[in-house]
PDB file of C-alpha atoms in Angstrom:
ATOM      1  CA  UNK A   1      46.556 105.346  92.842  1.00 81.00           C
ATOM      2  CA  UNK A   2      49.714 105.684  94.953  1.00 81.00           C
ATOM      3  CA  UNK A   3      52.496 103.168  94.728  1.00 75.00           C
ATOM      4  CA  UNK A   4      55.765 102.698  96.549  1.00 76.00           C
ATOM      5  CA  UNK A   5      58.755 103.874  94.566  1.00 72.00           C
ATOM      6  CA  UNK A   6      61.873 101.813  94.104  1.00 80.00           C
ATOM      7  CA  UNK A   7      64.485 103.121  96.528  1.00 81.00           C
ATOM      8  CA  UNK A   8      67.490 104.937  95.099  1.00 86.00           C
ATOM      9  CA  UNK A   9      70.855 103.251  95.423  1.00 90.00           C
ATOM     10  CA  UNK A  10      74.379 104.605  95.271  1.00 93.00           C
ATOM     11  CA  UNK A  11      77.758 102.973  94.919  1.00 96.00           C
ATOM     12  CA  UNK A  12      80.553 103.839  97.292  1.00 96.00           C
ATOM     13  CA  UNK A  13      84.233 102.917  97.242  1.00 97.00           C
ATOM     14  CA  UNK A  14      85.458 102.514 100.801  1.00 97.00           C
ATOM     15  CA  UNK A  15      88.268 104.929 101.739  1.00 97.00           C
ATOM     16  CA  UNK A  16      90.444 102.103 103.049  1.00 96.00           C
ATOM     17  CA  UNK A  17      90.617 100.684  99.510  1.00 96.00           C
ATOM     18  CA  UNK A  18      90.262 103.838  97.374  1.00 94.00           C
ATOM     19  CA  UNK A  19      93.956 103.954  96.439  1.00 94.00           C
ATOM     20  CA  UNK A  20      93.992 100.277  95.376  1.00 96.00           C
ATOM     21  CA  UNK A  21      93.739  99.097  91.783  1.00 97.00           C
ATOM     22  CA  UNK A  22      90.067  99.164  90.681  1.00 94.00           C
ATOM     23  CA  UNK A  23      89.746  95.381  90.940  1.00 93.00           C
ATOM     24  CA  UNK A  24      90.965  95.536  94.556  1.00 94.00           C
ATOM     25  CA  UNK A  25      88.621  98.294  95.715  1.00 97.00           C
ATOM     26  CA  UNK A  26      85.724  97.536  98.060  1.00 97.00           C
ATOM     27  CA  UNK A  27      82.566  98.680  96.280  1.00 98.00           C
ATOM     28  CA  UNK A  28      79.232  98.777  98.083  1.00 98.00           C
ATOM     29  CA  UNK A  29      75.765  99.414  96.661  1.00 97.00           C
ATOM     30  CA  UNK A  30      73.615 101.009  99.346  1.00 94.00           C
ATOM     31  CA  UNK A  31      69.972 102.057  99.449  1.00 91.00           C
ATOM     32  CA  UNK A  32      70.032 105.765 100.191  1.00 85.00           C
ATOM     33  CA  UNK A  33      66.293 106.073 100.768  1.00 79.00           C
ATOM     34  CA  UNK A  34      65.906 104.527 104.207  1.00 74.00           C
ATOM     35  CA  UNK A  35      62.398 103.491 105.170  1.00 75.00           C
ATOM     36  CA  UNK A  36      60.790 103.961 108.558  1.00 74.00           C
ATOM     37  CA  UNK A  37      61.216 100.212 109.054  1.00 75.00           C
ATOM     38  CA  UNK A  38      64.977 100.493 108.473  1.00 70.00           C
ATOM     39  CA  UNK A  39      65.234 103.249 111.062  1.00 71.00           C
ATOM     40  CA  UNK A  40      63.065 101.325 113.541  1.00 71.00           C
ATOM     41  CA  UNK A  41      65.389  98.320 113.344  1.00 70.00           C
ATOM     42  CA  UNK A  42      68.329 100.568 114.129  1.00 63.00           C
ATOM     43  CA  UNK A  43      66.500 102.354 116.973  1.00 66.00           C
ATOM     44  CA  UNK A  44      65.455  99.047 118.555  1.00 64.00           C
ATOM     45  CA  UNK A  45      69.049  97.804 118.605  1.00 63.00           C
ATOM     46  CA  UNK A  46      70.622  97.559 122.048  1.00 68.00           C
ATOM     47  CA  UNK A  47      73.999  99.207 122.458  1.00 64.00           C
ATOM     48  CA  UNK A  48      75.764 102.371 121.457  1.00 67.00           C
ATOM     49  CA  UNK A  49      75.668 104.476 118.336  1.00 80.00           C
ATOM     50  CA  UNK A  50      78.283 102.442 116.466  1.00 82.00           C
ATOM     51  CA  UNK A  51      76.252  99.254 116.938  1.00 85.00           C
ATOM     52  CA  UNK A  52      73.119 101.002 115.670  1.00 84.00           C
ATOM     53  CA  UNK A  53      75.048 102.314 112.666  1.00 88.00           C
ATOM     54  CA  UNK A  54      76.380  98.835 111.855  1.00 92.00           C
ATOM     55  CA  UNK A  55      72.866  97.351 112.092  1.00 90.00           C
ATOM     56  CA  UNK A  56      71.459 100.084 109.848  1.00 89.00           C
ATOM     57  CA  UNK A  57      74.260  99.619 107.306  1.00 93.00           C
ATOM     58  CA  UNK A  58      73.665  95.856 107.232  1.00 94.00           C
ATOM     59  CA  UNK A  59      70.040  96.635 106.400  1.00 91.00           C
ATOM     60  CA  UNK A  60      70.814  99.220 103.711  1.00 92.00           C
ATOM     61  CA  UNK A  61      73.759  97.561 101.917  1.00 96.00           C
ATOM     62  CA  UNK A  62      72.268  95.725  98.956  1.00 95.00           C
ATOM     63  CA  UNK A  63      75.529  94.220  97.761  1.00 97.00           C
ATOM     64  CA  UNK A  64      79.266  94.456  98.022  1.00 98.00           C
ATOM     65  CA  UNK A  65      82.200  92.785  96.330  1.00 98.00           C
ATOM     66  CA  UNK A  66      83.880  91.238  99.382  1.00 97.00           C
ATOM     67  CA  UNK A  67      84.881  87.610  98.877  1.00 96.00           C
ATOM     68  CA  UNK A  68      86.461  84.849 100.903  1.00 95.00           C
ATOM     69  CA  UNK A  69      89.984  83.742  99.882  1.00 94.00           C
ATOM     70  CA  UNK A  70      88.394  80.956  97.797  1.00 97.00           C
ATOM     71  CA  UNK A  71      86.303  83.518  95.862  1.00 94.00           C
ATOM     72  CA  UNK A  72      83.001  82.797  97.616  1.00 97.00           C
ATOM     73  CA  UNK A  73      80.982  86.010  98.115  1.00 97.00           C
ATOM     74  CA  UNK A  74      80.848  87.231 101.716  1.00 98.00           C
ATOM     75  CA  UNK A  75      77.208  87.816 102.728  1.00 98.00           C
ATOM     76  CA  UNK A  76      76.145  91.220 104.018  1.00 98.00           C
ATOM     77  CA  UNK A  77      75.399  90.571 107.693  1.00 97.00           C
ATOM     78  CA  UNK A  78      75.688  92.635 110.844  1.00 95.00           C
ATOM     79  CA  UNK A  79      78.736  90.599 111.882  1.00 97.00           C
ATOM     80  CA  UNK A  80      80.440  91.123 108.520  1.00 98.00           C
ATOM     81  CA  UNK A  81      79.643  94.853 108.405  1.00 98.00           C
ATOM     82  CA  UNK A  82      81.183  95.082 111.885  1.00 97.00           C
ATOM     83  CA  UNK A  83      84.440  93.804 110.340  1.00 97.00           C
ATOM     84  CA  UNK A  84      84.810  97.053 108.349  1.00 97.00           C
ATOM     85  CA  UNK A  85      87.300  99.593 109.645  1.00 96.00           C
ATOM     86  CA  UNK A  86      86.029 102.425 111.868  1.00 94.00           C
ATOM     87  CA  UNK A  87      87.151 104.871 109.160  1.00 95.00           C
ATOM     88  CA  UNK A  88      84.976 103.129 106.562  1.00 97.00           C
ATOM     89  CA  UNK A  89      81.983 103.001 108.941  1.00 96.00           C
ATOM     90  CA  UNK A  90      82.316 106.729 109.685  1.00 94.00           C
ATOM     91  CA  UNK A  91      82.608 107.513 105.969  1.00 96.00           C
ATOM     92  CA  UNK A  92      79.451 105.546 105.153  1.00 95.00           C
ATOM     93  CA  UNK A  93      77.576 107.103 108.064  1.00 91.00           C
ATOM     94  CA  UNK A  94      78.427 110.625 106.843  1.00 93.00           C
ATOM     95  CA  UNK A  95      77.471 109.782 103.263  1.00 92.00           C
ATOM     96  CA  UNK A  96      74.134 108.323 104.338  1.00 86.00           C
ATOM     97  CA  UNK A  97      73.361 111.292 106.589  1.00 86.00           C
ATOM     98  CA  UNK A  98      73.994 113.665 103.669  1.00 86.00           C
ATOM     99  CA  UNK A  99      71.877 111.545 101.306  1.00 81.00           C
ATOM    100  CA  UNK A 100      69.012 111.328 103.799  1.00 73.00           C
ATOM    101  CA  UNK A 101      69.129 115.069 104.420  1.00 70.00           C
ATOM    102  CA  UNK A 102      69.105 115.823 100.691  1.00 70.00           C
ATOM    103  CA  UNK A 103      66.228 113.409 100.018  1.00 61.00           C
ATOM    104  CA  UNK A 104      64.055 114.658 102.914  1.00 56.00           C
ATOM    105  CA  UNK A 105      65.184 118.257 103.239  1.00 57.00           C
ATOM    106  CA  UNK A 106      65.340 117.702 107.004  1.00 53.00           C
ATOM    107  CA  UNK A 107      68.290 118.009 109.328  1.00 55.00           C
ATOM    108  CA  UNK A 108      68.986 115.455 112.082  1.00 52.00           C
ATOM    109  CA  UNK A 109      66.930 117.288 114.728  1.00 55.00           C
ATOM    110  CA  UNK A 110      63.921 117.645 112.430  1.00 53.00           C
ATOM    111  CA  UNK A 111      64.060 113.932 111.525  1.00 49.00           C
ATOM    112  CA  UNK A 112      63.842 113.033 115.229  1.00 50.00           C
ATOM    113  CA  UNK A 113      60.738 115.159 115.797  1.00 48.00           C
TER     114      UNK A 113
END
């Protein structure tokens, strides 16, 4: 009988913090096996590509180590993901594209078909 597999996750250190001491690096755990539902949410988002990427990232990020100055964890939301630098967003987008291609064997044009 078929069953749904647990999605794979990967940890990424954001480039904007990569040269910091380990305790000061931004570390994100992201699901690298996007589901059709994840992609639908992104496709249904109004706006340009960056907005769709931010929405998709907010869906795929399982956890991160961002905290408020008082130590309270910052929740992963679309608004908070949008606070990341453009360099970090582009880095994550490229990593996820490579992971999706390697897990499906499809390139971007084939995934759209």
